[in-house]
Amino acid sequence: MAAETAKECSNLPDELWEYIIKFLDEDHYTFKSLSIVSKQLLSITNNLRFSIKITQQTIPFIPQIFQRFSNVTSLNLTSTNLNYFSQCNRPNTLLTQISTFPLVLRSLILSNFYKIPKDGFRALSKKMKNLTSLTCSEFFWINKKDIFFIVDCFPLLEELVLKETDCSDYTSARKFDFVLDEDNNFLALPKLRKISLYGYDIDSQFIDYLHSNPRPFRGEE
């Protein structure tokens, strides 16, 4: 009886399986369980995986990851060793490598980096111009010029979140420049709806500038 049921399920078309699996809301563990049932479900779950988290442990397997999950639109890169990761220039190398894959990224989250990986962002911006959400969390060094740079790279951003590291070892060495100049227009983003700056020493002039912007967006300090 069980064999007959399994055979009947295997005859279901991919479209029906996709419709069923979408209700799982991309649950990682459920997808993993389904992927070992049959080659058909492995292929379907691979195609329905839209978000990936890459850590230092999985970096060596990036080509295999993106070959398997070719429809990824949301990427989370997390460093567990800030000093090693930054000193070896891994963020720029990693993002440059990722830019060579035919991905259509909409969301990018970077966590626990030393500073904005400019070379990596440049490489990404040439291939992935449709990025709408960028989060830089637990960064040691971010200032106004970095925001200008981000805007130049990703002009279609709708959400920008910047959060400094709360590691006390780095507090005394940090220096942030958020003082506005007359020619500053970093919010010249046609689709920006939310900007969040957590943990930065921002003066009232900068905050007033955020709130005076004519477009309807949410500003968080």
mmCIF file of C-alpha atoms in Angstrom:
data_model
loop_
_atom_site.group_PDB
_atom_site.id
_atom_site.type_symbol
_atom_site.label_atom_id
_atom_site.label_comp_id
_atom_site.label_asym_id
_atom_site.label_seq_id
_atom_site.Cartn_x
_atom_site.Cartn_y
_atom_site.Cartn_z
ATOM 1 C CA MET A 1 0.000 0.000 0.000
ATOM 2 C CA ALA A 2 2.783 2.401 0.965
ATOM 3 C CA ALA A 3 4.642 1.619 -2.254
ATOM 4 C CA GLU A 4 1.540 2.348 -4.307
ATOM 5 C CA THR A 5 1.017 5.680 -2.506
ATOM 6 C CA ALA A 6 4.636 6.670 -3.095
ATOM 7 C CA LYS A 7 4.287 5.771 -6.760
ATOM 8 C CA GLU A 8 1.142 7.873 -7.094
ATOM 9 C CA CYS A 9 2.870 10.843 -5.451
ATOM 10 C CA SER A 10 5.846 10.541 -7.767
ATOM 11 C CA ASN A 11 3.481 10.887 -10.712
ATOM 12 C CA LEU A 12 2.253 14.286 -9.574
ATOM 13 C CA PRO A 13 3.400 17.103 -11.894
ATOM 14 C CA ASP A 14 6.059 19.548 -10.704
ATOM 15 C CA GLU A 15 3.583 22.435 -10.823
ATOM 16 C CA LEU A 16 1.339 20.766 -8.256
ATOM 17 C CA TRP A 17 4.257 19.953 -5.974
ATOM 18 C CA GLU A 18 5.459 23.561 -6.205
ATOM 19 C CA TYR A 19 2.000 24.792 -5.256
ATOM 20 C CA ILE A 20 1.985 22.509 -2.201
ATOM 21 C CA ILE A 21 5.566 23.228 -1.105
ATOM 22 C CA LYS A 22 5.122 27.007 -1.338
ATOM 23 C CA PHE A 23 2.813 26.787 1.669
ATOM 24 C CA LEU A 24 5.815 25.677 3.737
ATOM 25 C CA ASP A 25 7.136 29.229 3.513
ATOM 26 C CA GLU A 26 10.664 28.094 2.664
ATOM 27 C CA ASP A 27 11.177 26.270 5.957
ATOM 28 C CA HIS A 28 14.792 25.087 5.816
ATOM 29 C CA TYR A 29 14.407 21.851 7.753
ATOM 30 C CA THR A 30 11.262 20.782 5.927
ATOM 31 C CA PHE A 31 12.876 21.518 2.569
ATOM 32 C CA LYS A 32 15.889 19.468 3.607
ATOM 33 C CA SER A 33 13.676 16.519 4.533
ATOM 34 C CA LEU A 34 11.734 16.704 1.276
ATOM 35 C CA SER A 35 14.903 16.937 -0.821
ATOM 36 C CA ILE A 36 16.024 13.443 0.193
ATOM 37 C CA VAL A 37 12.711 11.789 -0.722
ATOM 38 C CA SER A 38 13.226 11.816 -4.474
ATOM 39 C CA LYS A 39 15.135 13.542 -7.256
ATOM 40 C CA GLN A 40 11.925 15.247 -8.290
ATOM 41 C CA LEU A 41 11.430 16.882 -4.878
ATOM 42 C CA LEU A 42 15.130 17.701 -4.671
ATOM 43 C CA SER A 43 14.887 19.649 -7.924
ATOM 44 C CA ILE A 44 11.679 21.406 -6.869
ATOM 45 C CA THR A 45 12.921 22.443 -3.410
ATOM 46 C CA ASN A 46 16.154 23.711 -4.962
ATOM 47 C CA ASN A 47 14.184 25.956 -7.306
ATOM 48 C CA LEU A 48 12.006 27.263 -4.467
ATOM 49 C CA ARG A 49 14.893 28.225 -2.206
ATOM 50 C CA PHE A 50 15.125 32.024 -2.459
ATOM 51 C CA SER A 51 17.220 32.934 0.585
ATOM 52 C CA ILE A 52 20.682 31.725 1.564
ATOM 53 C CA LYS A 53 22.953 32.397 4.530
ATOM 54 C CA ILE A 54 26.678 32.058 3.914
ATOM 55 C CA THR A 55 29.162 31.838 6.778
ATOM 56 C CA GLN A 56 32.920 31.376 6.828
ATOM 57 C CA GLN A 57 32.380 27.632 7.034
ATOM 58 C CA THR A 58 30.357 27.505 3.800
ATOM 59 C CA ILE A 59 32.480 29.926 1.745
ATOM 60 C CA PRO A 60 34.517 27.124 0.085
ATOM 61 C CA PHE A 61 31.281 25.658 -1.279
ATOM 62 C CA ILE A 62 29.889 28.827 -2.877
ATOM 63 C CA PRO A 63 30.034 27.507 -6.476
ATOM 64 C CA GLN A 64 28.109 24.391 -5.481
ATOM 65 C CA ILE A 65 25.608 26.422 -3.429
ATOM 66 C CA PHE A 66 24.666 28.762 -6.262
ATOM 67 C CA GLN A 67 24.657 25.981 -8.807
ATOM 68 C CA ARG A 68 22.132 24.160 -6.654
ATOM 69 C CA PHE A 69 20.073 27.201 -5.613
ATOM 70 C CA SER A 70 20.039 29.297 -8.766
ATOM 71 C CA ASN A 71 16.900 31.284 -7.876
ATOM 72 C CA VAL A 72 18.301 32.962 -4.766
ATOM 73 C CA THR A 73 17.147 36.567 -4.369
ATOM 74 C CA SER A 74 18.130 37.169 -0.730
ATOM 75 C CA LEU A 75 21.674 36.688 0.551
ATOM 76 C CA ASN A 76 22.965 36.859 4.124
ATOM 77 C CA LEU A 77 26.740 36.967 4.627
ATOM 78 C CA THR A 78 27.936 36.605 8.204
ATOM 79 C CA SER A 79 31.486 36.817 9.493
ATOM 80 C CA THR A 80 32.262 35.071 12.785
ATOM 81 C CA ASN A 81 35.821 36.379 12.986
ATOM 82 C CA LEU A 82 35.911 40.110 12.275
ATOM 83 C CA ASN A 83 39.688 40.595 12.352
ATOM 84 C CA TYR A 84 40.594 37.591 10.213
ATOM 85 C CA PHE A 85 37.814 38.185 7.719
ATOM 86 C CA SER A 86 38.726 41.834 7.180
ATOM 87 C CA GLN A 87 42.518 41.559 7.224
ATOM 88 C CA CYS A 88 42.422 38.895 4.516
ATOM 89 C CA ASN A 89 40.208 41.139 2.359
ATOM 90 C CA ARG A 90 37.667 38.334 2.265
ATOM 91 C CA PRO A 91 34.549 40.538 1.985
ATOM 92 C CA ASN A 92 35.675 42.103 -1.295
ATOM 93 C CA THR A 93 36.932 38.813 -2.680
ATOM 94 C CA LEU A 94 33.736 37.036 -1.653
ATOM 95 C CA LEU A 95 31.336 39.609 -3.126
ATOM 96 C CA THR A 96 33.372 39.792 -6.330
ATOM 97 C CA GLN A 97 33.110 36.018 -6.617
ATOM 98 C CA ILE A 98 29.361 36.124 -6.004
ATOM 99 C CA SER A 99 28.959 38.757 -8.723
ATOM 100 C CA THR A 100 30.094 36.226 -11.317
ATOM 101 C CA PHE A 101 27.019 34.050 -10.775
ATOM 102 C CA PRO A 102 23.778 34.746 -12.691
ATOM 103 C CA LEU A 103 21.796 35.778 -9.610
ATOM 104 C CA VAL A 104 19.063 38.384 -9.351
ATOM 105 C CA LEU A 105 19.580 39.644 -5.813
ATOM 106 C CA ARG A 106 16.908 41.829 -4.239
ATOM 107 C CA SER A 107 18.143 41.748 -0.656
ATOM 108 C CA LEU A 108 21.661 41.690 0.788
ATOM 109 C CA ILE A 109 22.556 41.417 4.485
ATOM 110 C CA LEU A 110 26.148 41.777 5.683
ATOM 111 C CA SER A 111 26.943 41.088 9.337
ATOM 112 C CA ASN A 112 30.056 41.619 11.458
ATOM 113 C CA PHE A 113 32.332 43.248 8.892
ATOM 114 C CA TYR A 114 35.035 45.848 9.537
ATOM 115 C CA LYS A 115 33.983 48.368 6.881
ATOM 116 C CA ILE A 116 32.033 48.704 3.643
ATOM 117 C CA PRO A 117 33.537 46.304 1.044
ATOM 118 C CA LYS A 118 33.756 48.847 -1.760
ATOM 119 C CA ASP A 119 35.439 46.676 -4.382
ATOM 120 C CA GLY A 120 32.885 43.973 -3.751
ATOM 121 C CA PHE A 121 29.990 46.429 -4.005
ATOM 122 C CA ARG A 122 31.364 47.769 -7.287
ATOM 123 C CA ALA A 123 31.490 44.265 -8.715
ATOM 124 C CA LEU A 124 27.953 43.507 -7.541
ATOM 125 C CA SER A 125 26.569 46.776 -8.874
ATOM 126 C CA LYS A 126 27.699 45.957 -12.403
ATOM 127 C CA LYS A 127 25.767 42.698 -12.465
ATOM 128 C CA MET A 128 22.974 43.094 -9.892
ATOM 129 C CA LYS A 129 21.374 46.491 -10.358
ATOM 130 C CA ASN A 130 17.986 45.525 -8.916
ATOM 131 C CA LEU A 131 19.009 45.377 -5.241
ATOM 132 C CA THR A 132 16.193 46.953 -3.195
ATOM 133 C CA SER A 133 17.232 46.173 0.387
ATOM 134 C CA LEU A 134 20.670 46.478 1.973
ATOM 135 C CA THR A 135 21.512 45.819 5.616
ATOM 136 C CA CYS A 136 25.004 46.358 7.043
ATOM 137 C CA SER A 137 24.872 45.104 10.621
ATOM 138 C CA GLU A 138 27.588 45.080 13.301
ATOM 139 C CA PHE A 139 30.020 47.151 11.224
ATOM 140 C CA PHE A 140 33.062 48.724 12.875
ATOM 141 C CA TRP A 141 33.451 51.639 10.456
ATOM 142 C CA ILE A 142 30.722 53.430 8.474
ATOM 143 C CA ASN A 143 30.444 57.134 7.693
ATOM 144 C CA LYS A 144 28.706 59.594 5.396
ATOM 145 C CA LYS A 145 30.979 58.886 2.431
ATOM 146 C CA ASP A 146 30.075 55.221 2.647
ATOM 147 C CA ILE A 147 26.390 56.116 2.319
ATOM 148 C CA PHE A 148 27.136 58.181 -0.800
ATOM 149 C CA PHE A 149 29.051 55.222 -2.201
ATOM 150 C CA ILE A 150 26.207 52.788 -1.483
ATOM 151 C CA VAL A 151 23.744 55.074 -3.237
ATOM 152 C CA ASP A 152 25.937 55.251 -6.329
ATOM 153 C CA CYS A 153 26.195 51.472 -6.458
ATOM 154 C CA PHE A 154 22.547 50.625 -5.787
ATOM 155 C CA PRO A 155 20.265 53.452 -6.970
ATOM 156 C CA LEU A 156 17.072 51.372 -6.686
ATOM 157 C CA LEU A 157 17.318 50.828 -2.940
ATOM 158 C CA GLU A 158 14.034 50.974 -1.056
ATOM 159 C CA GLU A 159 15.441 50.096 2.350
ATOM 160 C CA LEU A 160 18.838 50.901 3.852
ATOM 161 C CA VAL A 161 19.821 49.712 7.341
ATOM 162 C CA LEU A 162 23.192 50.529 8.914
ATOM 163 C CA LYS A 163 24.143 49.329 12.382
ATOM 164 C CA GLU A 164 27.470 49.771 14.133
ATOM 165 C CA THR A 165 29.128 47.097 16.234
ATOM 166 C CA ASP A 166 28.625 47.331 19.990
ATOM 167 C CA CYS A 167 31.974 45.667 20.715
ATOM 168 C CA SER A 168 33.678 47.752 23.415
ATOM 169 C CA ASP A 169 37.144 46.817 22.099
ATOM 170 C CA TYR A 170 36.574 49.034 19.060
ATOM 171 C CA THR A 171 34.676 51.928 20.631
ATOM 172 C CA SER A 172 37.626 54.245 21.250
ATOM 173 C CA ALA A 173 38.974 53.855 17.710
ATOM 174 C CA ARG A 174 35.740 54.599 15.871
ATOM 175 C CA LYS A 175 35.229 57.868 14.070
ATOM 176 C CA PHE A 176 32.045 58.720 12.186
ATOM 177 C CA ASP A 177 31.408 61.711 9.959
ATOM 178 C CA PHE A 178 27.723 62.461 9.421
ATOM 179 C CA VAL A 179 28.046 66.231 9.156
ATOM 180 C CA LEU A 180 26.227 67.481 6.056
ATOM 181 C CA ASP A 181 27.816 69.650 3.396
ATOM 182 C CA GLU A 182 25.928 71.976 1.074
ATOM 183 C CA ASP A 183 26.240 69.616 -1.879
ATOM 184 C CA ASN A 184 25.043 66.514 -0.020
ATOM 185 C CA ASN A 185 22.156 64.739 -1.713
ATOM 186 C CA PHE A 186 22.665 61.123 -0.721
ATOM 187 C CA LEU A 187 18.921 60.538 -0.428
ATOM 188 C CA ALA A 188 18.462 61.129 -4.139
ATOM 189 C CA LEU A 189 17.058 57.639 -4.416
ATOM 190 C CA PRO A 190 13.752 57.507 -6.298
ATOM 191 C CA LYS A 191 12.463 54.429 -4.446
ATOM 192 C CA LEU A 192 13.914 54.824 -0.953
ATOM 193 C CA ARG A 193 11.212 54.285 1.680
ATOM 194 C CA LYS A 194 13.159 53.456 4.822
ATOM 195 C CA ILE A 195 16.572 54.355 6.231
ATOM 196 C CA SER A 196 17.697 53.126 9.645
ATOM 197 C CA LEU A 197 20.907 54.207 11.367
ATOM 198 C CA TYR A 198 21.500 52.369 14.631
ATOM 199 C CA GLY A 199 24.173 53.336 17.140
ATOM 200 C CA TYR A 200 25.734 56.266 15.290
ATOM 201 C CA ASP A 201 26.517 59.691 16.661
ATOM 202 C CA ILE A 202 24.301 61.705 14.308
ATOM 203 C CA ASP A 203 23.822 65.443 14.737
ATOM 204 C CA SER A 204 20.468 67.231 14.618
ATOM 205 C CA GLN A 205 21.206 68.713 11.192
ATOM 206 C CA PHE A 206 21.419 65.251 9.689
ATOM 207 C CA ILE A 207 18.191 64.137 11.379
ATOM 208 C CA ASP A 208 16.362 67.264 10.217
ATOM 209 C CA TYR A 209 17.548 66.558 6.703
ATOM 210 C CA LEU A 210 16.060 63.061 6.843
ATOM 211 C CA HIS A 211 12.687 64.313 8.025
ATOM 212 C CA SER A 212 12.554 67.197 5.545
ATOM 213 C CA ASN A 213 12.869 64.881 2.561
ATOM 214 C CA PRO A 214 9.682 65.270 0.472
ATOM 215 C CA ARG A 215 9.254 61.580 -0.276
ATOM 216 C CA PRO A 216 7.237 59.427 2.152
ATOM 217 C CA PHE A 217 9.762 57.200 3.885
ATOM 218 C CA ARG A 218 10.509 55.994 7.391
ATOM 219 C CA GLY A 219 13.615 57.296 9.099
ATOM 220 C CA GLU A 220 14.945 55.603 12.224
ATOM 221 C CA GLU A 221 17.875 56.771 14.332
#
